[in-house]
Amino acid sequence: MIEQAVFAGLTTMAFGFLYQVRASLLWISGVIGAVAWGTSLGIHLLPGAGLLGDFAGAFVVGGLAEGAALWKKKPVTIFVVPAIISFVPGYLVYESMVAFLKNNFNGGLHFGLSAMFAAAALGLGLALATALLRPLLRPHHFLNPR
Amino acid sequence: MARLAQAYHVAPVDVVAMPTALFVAGPEGQSLVKRIQHRSVNLAVVAEINQMSRDVAKNPVPLEEFRERLNAARQLAVYPPWATVVFAAFAAGLISQLMGGRLPDVLPAALSGALTQMTRRALARTQMPGNLGDMLAALVATVPALFMARFPGFQPGSILVGGIMVLTPGLLFTTAVRDGIAGDLVSAVSRLLEALLIGGSVAAGASLPLYIYLHMGGRWP
């Protein structure tokens, strides 16, 4: 599990480099990626966890990225985008693709729908982290009268 | 943009920013409509323009100086083009390990990632539509996986997924979610549609060689 989390952290940093994020900020993205992947793996160990691991991983990414953005005074996307890549259900999409190519339509639909739901869980995790934590971390943005 | 307008005492200003166009309405009926035809992922530009707007809010510099900084930021690249190929290779090799791959899959996946990034960069310089470019880049990404599939001990699926993950529209997906939460619904839906189109192009590009390979009786564990 620790090995996987380290790989996730390094993957996050590699994608950060690819998206032109400065090295001085990348270690933060790396830590976010590793912690989120570790959390997700931990939740996957629970019986019947399903997509809860993806949701929790995305929530951790979103929450820690909001904190990091506030700390470093940088846009949140710099921390979220590299860290969320590891959670993208690329393998499920691939399995769906291969199943369709092998004329296994049931399998293709199963994996395709699983990938869609996994993406929805990621979206929900990120959205909730933003919606819940942003007002707490930046109350002046929300309390000013229009 | 609202922060910038406030710094330069231009009011009232209303801005609608979408992935395909930018609309700005200024005082006295002045307006600006800018169509956006080329989009790419460069978080260095995002960070720099964010920093500029923060700096200008505190200390508004002359407009000419601001324009020069803006032009410099537009071309900003923290790392040289060849380095992005190396980073893509690292990213693909590492992510293959999170996608069910084993250690021997790292090198072919890294090669796949490097090929994908090289193809994408080469095609970005042409007039080819972005989605077609992604499709061709995904097609090239399958080559190392198809080659290694004949050898036992490799996971061609993980190699292939590692390579095509370089094309993942992560920024679009993230900003679509954030725009949706912020209430910018048109922007959110259009970003989500673009992410889906890129995903579809990548799947189509990777499917074609795999389809031919499978129908020629190739081994695919």
mmCIF file of C-alpha atoms in Angstrom:
data_model
loop_
_atom_site.group_PDB
_atom_site.id
_atom_site.type_symbol
_atom_site.label_atom_id
_atom_site.label_comp_id
_atom_site.label_asym_id
_atom_site.label_seq_id
_atom_site.Cartn_x
_atom_site.Cartn_y
_atom_site.Cartn_z
ATOM 1 C CA MET A 1 0.000 0.000 0.000
ATOM 2 C CA ILE A 2 2.837 2.394 0.879
ATOM 3 C CA GLU A 3 4.607 1.436 -2.344
ATOM 4 C CA GLN A 4 1.453 2.237 -4.347
ATOM 5 C CA ALA A 5 1.057 5.578 -2.559
ATOM 6 C CA VAL A 6 4.681 6.451 -3.367
ATOM 7 C CA PHE A 7 4.072 5.548 -7.024
ATOM 8 C CA ALA A 8 0.962 7.761 -6.982
ATOM 9 C CA GLY A 9 2.973 10.656 -5.533
ATOM 10 C CA LEU A 10 5.685 10.246 -8.168
ATOM 11 C CA THR A 11 3.058 9.929 -10.930
ATOM 12 C CA THR A 12 1.455 13.158 -9.732
ATOM 13 C CA MET A 13 4.807 14.921 -9.868
ATOM 14 C CA ALA A 14 5.559 13.581 -13.351
ATOM 15 C CA PHE A 15 2.181 14.823 -14.649
ATOM 16 C CA GLY A 16 2.811 18.143 -12.902
ATOM 17 C CA PHE A 17 6.088 18.513 -14.790
ATOM 18 C CA LEU A 18 4.251 17.641 -17.998
ATOM 19 C CA TYR A 19 1.689 20.399 -17.330
ATOM 20 C CA GLN A 20 4.503 22.918 -16.661
ATOM 21 C CA VAL A 21 4.015 23.279 -12.895
ATOM 22 C CA ARG A 22 7.089 24.746 -11.182
ATOM 23 C CA ALA A 23 9.249 22.236 -9.291
ATOM 24 C CA SER A 24 9.025 24.361 -6.120
ATOM 25 C CA LEU A 25 5.267 23.619 -5.950
ATOM 26 C CA LEU A 26 5.330 20.072 -7.250
ATOM 27 C CA TRP A 27 6.325 18.384 -4.025
ATOM 28 C CA ILE A 28 3.040 19.609 -2.560
ATOM 29 C CA SER A 29 1.084 18.063 -5.450
ATOM 30 C CA GLY A 30 3.107 14.881 -4.959
ATOM 31 C CA VAL A 31 2.201 14.675 -1.268
ATOM 32 C CA ILE A 32 -1.473 15.362 -2.095
ATOM 33 C CA GLY A 33 -1.440 12.593 -4.737
ATOM 34 C CA ALA A 34 0.212 10.096 -2.376
ATOM 35 C CA VAL A 35 -2.068 10.841 0.609
ATOM 36 C CA ALA A 36 -5.185 10.701 -1.566
ATOM 37 C CA TRP A 37 -4.167 7.403 -3.178
ATOM 38 C CA GLY A 38 -3.324 5.936 0.243
ATOM 39 C CA THR A 39 -6.734 7.009 1.565
ATOM 40 C CA SER A 40 -8.472 5.555 -1.466
ATOM 41 C CA LEU A 41 -6.623 2.227 -1.116
ATOM 42 C CA GLY A 42 -7.435 2.108 2.594
ATOM 43 C CA ILE A 43 -11.140 2.586 1.889
ATOM 44 C CA HIS A 44 -11.056 -0.036 -0.880
ATOM 45 C CA LEU A 45 -10.074 -2.565 1.801
ATOM 46 C CA LEU A 46 -13.454 -2.107 3.483
ATOM 47 C CA PRO A 47 -16.015 -4.705 2.430
ATOM 48 C CA GLY A 48 -18.517 -3.337 -0.082
ATOM 49 C CA ALA A 49 -16.596 -0.079 -0.532
ATOM 50 C CA GLY A 50 -17.360 0.094 -4.265
ATOM 51 C CA LEU A 51 -16.695 3.565 -5.600
ATOM 52 C CA LEU A 52 -16.349 5.088 -2.137
ATOM 53 C CA GLY A 53 -12.551 4.873 -2.474
ATOM 54 C CA ASP A 54 -12.588 6.984 -5.656
ATOM 55 C CA PHE A 55 -14.943 9.482 -4.047
ATOM 56 C CA ALA A 56 -12.816 9.746 -0.894
ATOM 57 C CA GLY A 57 -9.588 10.036 -2.933
ATOM 58 C CA ALA A 58 -11.024 12.889 -5.004
ATOM 59 C CA PHE A 59 -12.369 14.555 -1.860
ATOM 60 C CA VAL A 60 -8.923 14.398 -0.246
ATOM 61 C CA VAL A 61 -7.318 15.777 -3.442
ATOM 62 C CA GLY A 62 -9.839 18.638 -3.562
ATOM 63 C CA GLY A 63 -9.595 19.430 0.157
ATOM 64 C CA LEU A 64 -5.802 19.359 0.393
ATOM 65 C CA ALA A 65 -5.502 21.342 -2.861
ATOM 66 C CA GLU A 66 -7.778 24.084 -1.477
ATOM 67 C CA GLY A 67 -5.523 24.288 1.582
ATOM 68 C CA ALA A 68 -2.349 24.302 -0.523
ATOM 69 C CA ALA A 69 -3.745 26.997 -2.831
ATOM 70 C CA LEU A 70 -4.520 29.208 0.140
ATOM 71 C CA TRP A 71 -1.104 28.566 1.668
ATOM 72 C CA LYS A 72 0.905 29.226 -1.512
ATOM 73 C CA LYS A 73 -1.520 31.827 -2.989
ATOM 74 C CA LYS A 74 -1.723 29.916 -6.274
ATOM 75 C CA PRO A 75 -4.723 28.654 -8.275
ATOM 76 C CA VAL A 76 -6.227 25.410 -6.966
ATOM 77 C CA THR A 77 -5.999 23.774 -10.406
ATOM 78 C CA ILE A 78 -2.191 23.652 -10.132
ATOM 79 C CA PHE A 79 -2.520 21.179 -7.270
ATOM 80 C CA VAL A 80 -5.702 19.349 -8.299
ATOM 81 C CA VAL A 81 -5.022 18.515 -11.943
ATOM 82 C CA PRO A 82 -1.786 16.490 -11.559
ATOM 83 C CA ALA A 83 -3.109 14.724 -8.436
ATOM 84 C CA ILE A 84 -6.462 13.662 -9.886
ATOM 85 C CA ILE A 85 -4.919 12.003 -12.972
ATOM 86 C CA SER A 86 -3.996 8.851 -11.027
ATOM 87 C CA PHE A 87 -7.691 8.360 -10.216
ATOM 88 C CA VAL A 88 -8.922 8.656 -13.816
ATOM 89 C CA PRO A 89 -10.500 5.261 -14.598
ATOM 90 C CA GLY A 90 -8.298 4.696 -17.644
ATOM 91 C CA TYR A 91 -8.015 0.955 -17.058
ATOM 92 C CA LEU A 92 -11.797 0.522 -16.940
ATOM 93 C CA VAL A 93 -12.160 2.431 -20.214
ATOM 94 C CA TYR A 94 -9.459 0.216 -21.714
ATOM 95 C CA GLU A 95 -11.191 -2.959 -20.496
ATOM 96 C CA SER A 96 -14.468 -1.720 -21.954
ATOM 97 C CA MET A 97 -12.746 -1.011 -25.267
ATOM 98 C CA VAL A 98 -11.135 -4.466 -25.425
ATOM 99 C CA ALA A 99 -14.425 -6.175 -24.475
ATOM 100 C CA PHE A 100 -16.249 -4.381 -27.313
ATOM 101 C CA LEU A 101 -13.454 -5.278 -29.739
ATOM 102 C CA LYS A 102 -13.816 -8.940 -28.731
ATOM 103 C CA ASN A 103 -17.590 -8.722 -29.382
ATOM 104 C CA ASN A 104 -18.284 -9.047 -25.666
ATOM 105 C CA PHE A 105 -20.972 -6.366 -25.493
ATOM 106 C CA ASN A 106 -22.099 -7.189 -21.964
ATOM 107 C CA GLY A 107 -18.551 -6.864 -20.679
ATOM 108 C CA GLY A 108 -18.030 -3.655 -22.661
ATOM 109 C CA LEU A 109 -21.151 -2.090 -21.214
ATOM 110 C CA HIS A 110 -20.266 -3.282 -17.706
ATOM 111 C CA PHE A 111 -16.774 -1.763 -17.786
ATOM 112 C CA GLY A 112 -17.935 1.350 -19.652
ATOM 113 C CA LEU A 113 -20.661 2.082 -17.127
ATOM 114 C CA SER A 114 -18.271 1.342 -14.253
ATOM 115 C CA ALA A 115 -15.840 3.883 -15.741
ATOM 116 C CA MET A 116 -18.631 6.448 -16.046
ATOM 117 C CA PHE A 117 -19.699 5.952 -12.454
ATOM 118 C CA ALA A 118 -16.075 6.123 -11.288
ATOM 119 C CA ALA A 119 -15.679 9.440 -13.141
ATOM 120 C CA ALA A 120 -18.916 10.672 -11.555
ATOM 121 C CA ALA A 121 -17.597 9.679 -8.101
ATOM 122 C CA LEU A 122 -14.413 11.661 -8.788
ATOM 123 C CA GLY A 123 -16.438 14.662 -9.926
ATOM 124 C CA LEU A 124 -18.639 14.468 -6.857
ATOM 125 C CA GLY A 125 -15.617 14.196 -4.535
ATOM 126 C CA LEU A 126 -13.949 17.239 -6.107
ATOM 127 C CA ALA A 127 -17.187 19.217 -6.188
ATOM 128 C CA LEU A 128 -18.016 18.523 -2.547
ATOM 129 C CA ALA A 129 -14.497 19.389 -1.420
ATOM 130 C CA THR A 130 -14.753 22.724 -3.241
ATOM 131 C CA ALA A 131 -18.293 23.466 -2.112
ATOM 132 C CA LEU A 132 -17.736 22.569 1.540
ATOM 133 C CA LEU A 133 -14.176 23.658 2.210
ATOM 134 C CA ARG A 134 -13.896 26.831 0.128
ATOM 135 C CA PRO A 135 -16.366 28.818 2.260
ATOM 136 C CA LEU A 136 -14.567 27.617 5.399
ATOM 137 C CA LEU A 137 -11.084 28.454 4.125
ATOM 138 C CA ARG A 138 -11.994 31.723 2.387
ATOM 139 C CA PRO A 139 -14.917 33.132 4.386
ATOM 140 C CA HIS A 140 -14.261 36.704 3.118
ATOM 141 C CA HIS A 141 -15.241 35.566 -0.440
ATOM 142 C CA PHE A 142 -18.617 34.393 0.760
ATOM 143 C CA LEU A 143 -19.549 36.816 3.511
ATOM 144 C CA ASN A 144 -19.101 40.044 1.519
ATOM 145 C CA PRO A 145 -22.468 41.525 0.535
ATOM 146 C CA ARG A 146 -23.162 41.682 -3.228
ATOM 147 C CA MET B 1 -10.452 39.900 -14.914
ATOM 148 C CA ALA B 2 -12.804 41.611 -12.477
ATOM 149 C CA ARG B 3 -9.820 42.060 -10.139
ATOM 150 C CA LEU B 4 -7.799 43.681 -12.949
ATOM 151 C CA ALA B 5 -10.648 46.004 -13.951
ATOM 152 C CA GLN B 6 -11.010 47.088 -10.337
ATOM 153 C CA ALA B 7 -7.254 47.807 -10.099
ATOM 154 C CA TYR B 8 -7.381 50.061 -13.161
ATOM 155 C CA HIS B 9 -10.636 51.730 -12.010
ATOM 156 C CA VAL B 10 -12.639 50.464 -14.981
ATOM 157 C CA ALA B 11 -16.240 49.917 -13.896
ATOM 158 C CA PRO B 12 -18.692 48.409 -14.400
ATOM 159 C CA VAL B 13 -17.220 45.344 -16.090
ATOM 160 C CA ASP B 14 -18.897 42.015 -16.707
ATOM 161 C CA VAL B 15 -17.051 38.973 -17.998
ATOM 162 C CA VAL B 16 -18.323 35.711 -19.422
ATOM 163 C CA ALA B 17 -15.480 33.247 -20.027
ATOM 164 C CA MET B 18 -16.142 30.029 -21.900
ATOM 165 C CA PRO B 19 -13.752 27.507 -23.417
ATOM 166 C CA THR B 20 -14.656 28.660 -26.920
ATOM 167 C CA ALA B 21 -15.128 32.409 -26.433
ATOM 168 C CA LEU B 22 -14.566 35.342 -24.100
ATOM 169 C CA PHE B 23 -17.119 38.157 -23.728
ATOM 170 C CA VAL B 24 -16.255 41.341 -21.862
ATOM 171 C CA ALA B 25 -18.704 44.206 -21.398
ATOM 172 C CA GLY B 26 -17.152 47.468 -20.229
ATOM 173 C CA PRO B 27 -18.467 50.915 -19.386
ATOM 174 C CA GLU B 28 -20.120 53.154 -22.018
ATOM 175 C CA GLY B 29 -21.173 50.244 -24.189
ATOM 176 C CA GLN B 30 -17.638 49.085 -24.903
ATOM 177 C CA SER B 31 -17.410 45.362 -25.448
ATOM 178 C CA LEU B 32 -14.934 42.714 -26.502
ATOM 179 C CA VAL B 33 -15.683 39.341 -28.024
ATOM 180 C CA LYS B 34 -12.772 37.000 -28.569
ATOM 181 C CA ARG B 35 -13.166 33.602 -30.170
ATOM 182 C CA ILE B 36 -10.842 30.939 -28.726
ATOM 183 C CA GLN B 37 -9.758 28.441 -31.331
ATOM 184 C CA HIS B 38 -6.629 26.969 -29.811
ATOM 185 C CA ARG B 39 -6.527 25.527 -26.300
ATOM 186 C CA SER B 40 -3.739 23.705 -24.473
ATOM 187 C CA VAL B 41 -2.782 22.636 -20.956
ATOM 188 C CA ASN B 42 -0.121 24.914 -19.513
ATOM 189 C CA LEU B 43 -0.509 25.458 -15.801
ATOM 190 C CA ALA B 44 2.540 27.772 -15.788
ATOM 191 C CA VAL B 45 0.472 30.344 -17.708
ATOM 192 C CA VAL B 46 -2.422 29.930 -15.260
ATOM 193 C CA ALA B 47 -0.086 30.501 -12.301
ATOM 194 C CA GLU B 48 1.684 33.471 -13.909
ATOM 195 C CA ILE B 49 -1.515 35.301 -14.866
ATOM 196 C CA ASN B 50 -2.934 34.652 -11.393
ATOM 197 C CA GLN B 51 0.237 36.160 -9.917
ATOM 198 C CA MET B 52 0.064 39.149 -12.280
ATOM 199 C CA SER B 53 -3.515 39.939 -11.337
ATOM 200 C CA ARG B 54 -2.595 39.726 -7.633
ATOM 201 C CA ASP B 55 0.415 42.031 -8.170
ATOM 202 C CA VAL B 56 -1.575 44.542 -10.202
ATOM 203 C CA ALA B 57 -4.374 44.599 -7.616
ATOM 204 C CA LYS B 58 -1.791 45.757 -5.073
ATOM 205 C CA ASN B 59 0.247 48.008 -7.347
ATOM 206 C CA PRO B 60 -1.238 48.873 -10.770
ATOM 207 C CA VAL B 61 1.677 49.113 -13.224
ATOM 208 C CA PRO B 62 1.380 51.196 -16.457
ATOM 209 C CA LEU B 63 -0.797 49.452 -19.047
ATOM 210 C CA GLU B 64 2.079 49.130 -21.538
ATOM 211 C CA GLU B 65 4.191 47.289 -18.972
ATOM 212 C CA PHE B 66 1.230 45.064 -18.103
ATOM 213 C CA ARG B 67 0.721 44.241 -21.786
ATOM 214 C CA GLU B 68 4.379 43.251 -22.131
ATOM 215 C CA ARG B 69 4.134 40.961 -19.085
ATOM 216 C CA LEU B 70 0.957 39.446 -20.494
ATOM 217 C CA ASN B 71 2.626 38.735 -23.832
ATOM 218 C CA ALA B 72 5.589 37.149 -22.048
ATOM 219 C CA ALA B 73 3.231 35.023 -19.901
ATOM 220 C CA ARG B 74 1.386 33.783 -22.989
ATOM 221 C CA GLN B 75 4.533 32.051 -24.240
ATOM 222 C CA LEU B 76 5.665 30.919 -20.795
ATOM 223 C CA ALA B 77 7.090 27.430 -20.541
ATOM 224 C CA VAL B 78 8.901 26.403 -17.390
ATOM 225 C CA TYR B 79 10.475 23.394 -19.091
ATOM 226 C CA PRO B 80 11.807 23.056 -22.670
ATOM 227 C CA PRO B 81 9.849 21.000 -25.262
ATOM 228 C CA TRP B 82 12.241 18.029 -25.169
ATOM 229 C CA ALA B 83 11.788 17.838 -21.384
ATOM 230 C CA THR B 84 8.021 17.365 -21.744
ATOM 231 C CA VAL B 85 8.735 14.175 -23.727
ATOM 232 C CA VAL B 86 10.899 12.902 -20.853
ATOM 233 C CA PHE B 87 8.215 13.872 -18.301
ATOM 234 C CA ALA B 88 5.544 12.118 -20.390
ATOM 235 C CA ALA B 89 7.731 8.997 -20.397
ATOM 236 C CA PHE B 90 8.120 9.131 -16.602
ATOM 237 C CA ALA B 91 4.405 9.803 -16.138
ATOM 238 C CA ALA B 92 3.383 6.893 -18.381
ATOM 239 C CA GLY B 93 5.892 4.488 -16.843
ATOM 240 C CA LEU B 94 4.813 5.343 -13.302
ATOM 241 C CA ILE B 95 1.075 5.334 -13.919
ATOM 242 C CA SER B 96 1.294 1.890 -15.541
ATOM 243 C CA GLN B 97 2.158 0.638 -12.037
ATOM 244 C CA LEU B 98 -1.103 2.050 -10.684
ATOM 245 C CA MET B 99 -3.065 0.455 -13.547
ATOM 246 C CA GLY B 100 -2.284 -3.139 -12.740
ATOM 247 C CA GLY B 101 1.161 -3.194 -14.326
ATOM 248 C CA ARG B 102 4.286 -4.945 -13.049
ATOM 249 C CA LEU B 103 7.853 -3.617 -12.965
ATOM 250 C CA PRO B 104 8.828 -4.956 -16.437
ATOM 251 C CA ASP B 105 5.969 -2.873 -17.910
ATOM 252 C CA VAL B 106 7.555 0.410 -16.838
ATOM 253 C CA LEU B 107 9.945 0.745 -19.782
ATOM 254 C CA PRO B 108 7.497 -0.074 -22.610
ATOM 255 C CA ALA B 109 4.890 2.177 -20.982
ATOM 256 C CA ALA B 110 7.461 4.974 -20.742
ATOM 257 C CA LEU B 111 8.276 4.501 -24.432
ATOM 258 C CA SER B 112 4.563 4.620 -25.220
ATOM 259 C CA GLY B 113 4.173 7.860 -23.233
ATOM 260 C CA ALA B 114 7.170 9.443 -24.958
ATOM 261 C CA LEU B 115 5.854 8.467 -28.421
ATOM 262 C CA THR B 116 2.421 9.842 -27.555
ATOM 263 C CA GLN B 117 3.818 13.170 -26.411
ATOM 264 C CA MET B 118 6.132 13.455 -29.443
ATOM 265 C CA THR B 119 3.228 12.780 -31.812
ATOM 266 C CA ARG B 120 0.970 15.207 -29.991
ATOM 267 C CA ARG B 121 3.592 17.952 -30.063
ATOM 268 C CA ALA B 122 4.381 17.380 -33.733
ATOM 269 C CA LEU B 123 0.689 17.466 -34.706
ATOM 270 C CA ALA B 124 -0.050 20.523 -32.546
ATOM 271 C CA ARG B 125 2.196 22.537 -34.864
ATOM 272 C CA THR B 126 0.001 21.667 -37.870
ATOM 273 C CA GLN B 127 -3.492 22.897 -38.713
ATOM 274 C CA MET B 128 -4.932 19.482 -37.830
ATOM 275 C CA PRO B 129 -7.978 19.601 -35.502
ATOM 276 C CA GLY B 130 -7.030 18.769 -31.901
ATOM 277 C CA ASN B 131 -9.264 15.706 -31.660
ATOM 278 C CA LEU B 132 -7.761 14.130 -34.764
ATOM 279 C CA GLY B 133 -4.319 14.801 -33.308
ATOM 280 C CA ASP B 134 -5.293 13.038 -30.069
ATOM 281 C CA MET B 135 -6.645 10.112 -32.077
ATOM 282 C CA LEU B 136 -3.380 9.737 -33.986
ATOM 283 C CA ALA B 137 -1.317 10.142 -30.811
ATOM 284 C CA ALA B 138 -3.361 7.334 -29.181
ATOM 285 C CA LEU B 139 -2.836 5.212 -32.284
ATOM 286 C CA VAL B 140 0.937 5.622 -31.940
ATOM 287 C CA ALA B 141 0.689 4.878 -28.190
ATOM 288 C CA THR B 142 -0.503 1.335 -28.941
ATOM 289 C CA VAL B 143 2.698 0.356 -30.809
ATOM 290 C CA PRO B 144 4.869 -0.646 -27.780
ATOM 291 C CA ALA B 145 1.918 -2.529 -26.194
ATOM 292 C CA LEU B 146 1.204 -4.445 -29.421
ATOM 293 C CA PHE B 147 4.900 -5.327 -29.727
ATOM 294 C CA MET B 148 5.250 -6.527 -26.126
ATOM 295 C CA ALA B 149 1.950 -8.479 -26.161
ATOM 296 C CA ARG B 150 3.686 -11.480 -27.753
ATOM 297 C CA PHE B 151 6.067 -11.882 -24.811
ATOM 298 C CA PRO B 152 4.790 -13.515 -21.622
ATOM 299 C CA GLY B 153 5.460 -11.584 -18.411
ATOM 300 C CA PHE B 154 4.191 -8.270 -19.751
ATOM 301 C CA GLN B 155 0.790 -6.677 -19.229
ATOM 302 C CA PRO B 156 0.066 -4.991 -22.588
ATOM 303 C CA GLY B 157 -3.099 -3.441 -21.136
ATOM 304 C CA SER B 158 -1.140 -1.552 -18.488
ATOM 305 C CA ILE B 159 1.451 -0.490 -21.070
ATOM 306 C CA LEU B 160 -1.275 0.835 -23.371
ATOM 307 C CA VAL B 161 -3.166 2.606 -20.588
ATOM 308 C CA GLY B 162 0.096 4.170 -19.350
ATOM 309 C CA GLY B 163 0.737 5.594 -22.810
ATOM 310 C CA ILE B 164 -2.723 6.993 -23.422
ATOM 311 C CA MET B 165 -3.080 8.473 -19.924
ATOM 312 C CA VAL B 166 -0.730 11.215 -21.131
ATOM 313 C CA LEU B 167 -3.675 12.400 -23.252
ATOM 314 C CA THR B 168 -6.135 12.444 -20.323
ATOM 315 C CA PRO B 169 -8.135 15.704 -20.252
ATOM 316 C CA GLY B 170 -7.617 16.171 -16.498
ATOM 317 C CA LEU B 171 -7.710 19.969 -16.566
ATOM 318 C CA LEU B 172 -10.968 20.023 -18.528
ATOM 319 C CA PHE B 173 -12.610 17.588 -16.143
ATOM 320 C CA THR B 174 -11.442 19.467 -13.048
ATOM 321 C CA THR B 175 -12.455 22.890 -14.331
ATOM 322 C CA ALA B 176 -15.787 21.517 -15.558
ATOM 323 C CA VAL B 177 -16.564 20.394 -12.005
ATOM 324 C CA ARG B 178 -15.399 23.682 -10.520
ATOM 325 C CA ASP B 179 -17.358 25.736 -13.075
ATOM 326 C CA GLY B 180 -20.462 23.689 -12.324
ATOM 327 C CA ILE B 181 -20.109 24.377 -8.608
ATOM 328 C CA ALA B 182 -19.541 28.089 -9.298
ATOM 329 C CA GLY B 183 -22.753 28.212 -11.342
ATOM 330 C CA ASP B 184 -21.054 28.707 -14.740
ATOM 331 C CA LEU B 185 -23.205 26.028 -16.299
ATOM 332 C CA VAL B 186 -22.532 26.671 -20.003
ATOM 333 C CA SER B 187 -18.797 26.606 -19.408
ATOM 334 C CA ALA B 188 -19.102 23.430 -17.298
ATOM 335 C CA VAL B 189 -21.139 21.585 -19.917
ATOM 336 C CA SER B 190 -18.900 22.632 -22.803
ATOM 337 C CA ARG B 191 -15.760 21.559 -20.927
ATOM 338 C CA LEU B 192 -17.358 18.237 -20.067
ATOM 339 C CA LEU B 193 -18.325 17.749 -23.715
ATOM 340 C CA GLU B 194 -14.783 18.538 -24.828
ATOM 341 C CA ALA B 195 -13.394 16.080 -22.266
ATOM 342 C CA LEU B 196 -15.801 13.410 -23.563
ATOM 343 C CA LEU B 197 -14.842 14.123 -27.179
ATOM 344 C CA ILE B 198 -11.135 13.829 -26.338
ATOM 345 C CA GLY B 199 -11.827 10.588 -24.450
ATOM 346 C CA GLY B 200 -13.757 9.275 -27.462
ATOM 347 C CA SER B 201 -10.977 10.260 -29.867
ATOM 348 C CA VAL B 202 -8.343 8.563 -27.715
ATOM 349 C CA ALA B 203 -10.441 5.381 -27.427
ATOM 350 C CA ALA B 204 -11.050 5.381 -31.201
ATOM 351 C CA GLY B 205 -7.354 5.923 -31.957
ATOM 352 C CA ALA B 206 -6.280 3.105 -29.631
ATOM 353 C CA SER B 207 -9.054 0.747 -30.816
ATOM 354 C CA LEU B 208 -8.169 0.712 -34.503
ATOM 355 C CA PRO B 209 -4.712 -0.940 -34.341
ATOM 356 C CA LEU B 210 -5.907 -3.215 -31.540
ATOM 357 C CA TYR B 211 -8.897 -4.286 -33.642
ATOM 358 C CA ILE B 212 -6.680 -5.132 -36.610
ATOM 359 C CA TYR B 213 -4.186 -6.949 -34.344
ATOM 360 C CA LEU B 214 -6.911 -9.034 -32.655
ATOM 361 C CA HIS B 215 -8.514 -9.959 -35.974
ATOM 362 C CA MET B 216 -5.160 -11.070 -37.309
ATOM 363 C CA GLY B 217 -5.104 -13.531 -34.397
ATOM 364 C CA GLY B 218 -2.576 -11.648 -32.282
ATOM 365 C CA ARG B 219 -1.963 -12.713 -28.688
ATOM 366 C CA TRP B 220 -3.529 -10.353 -26.159
ATOM 367 C CA PRO B 221 -3.599 -11.575 -22.547
#
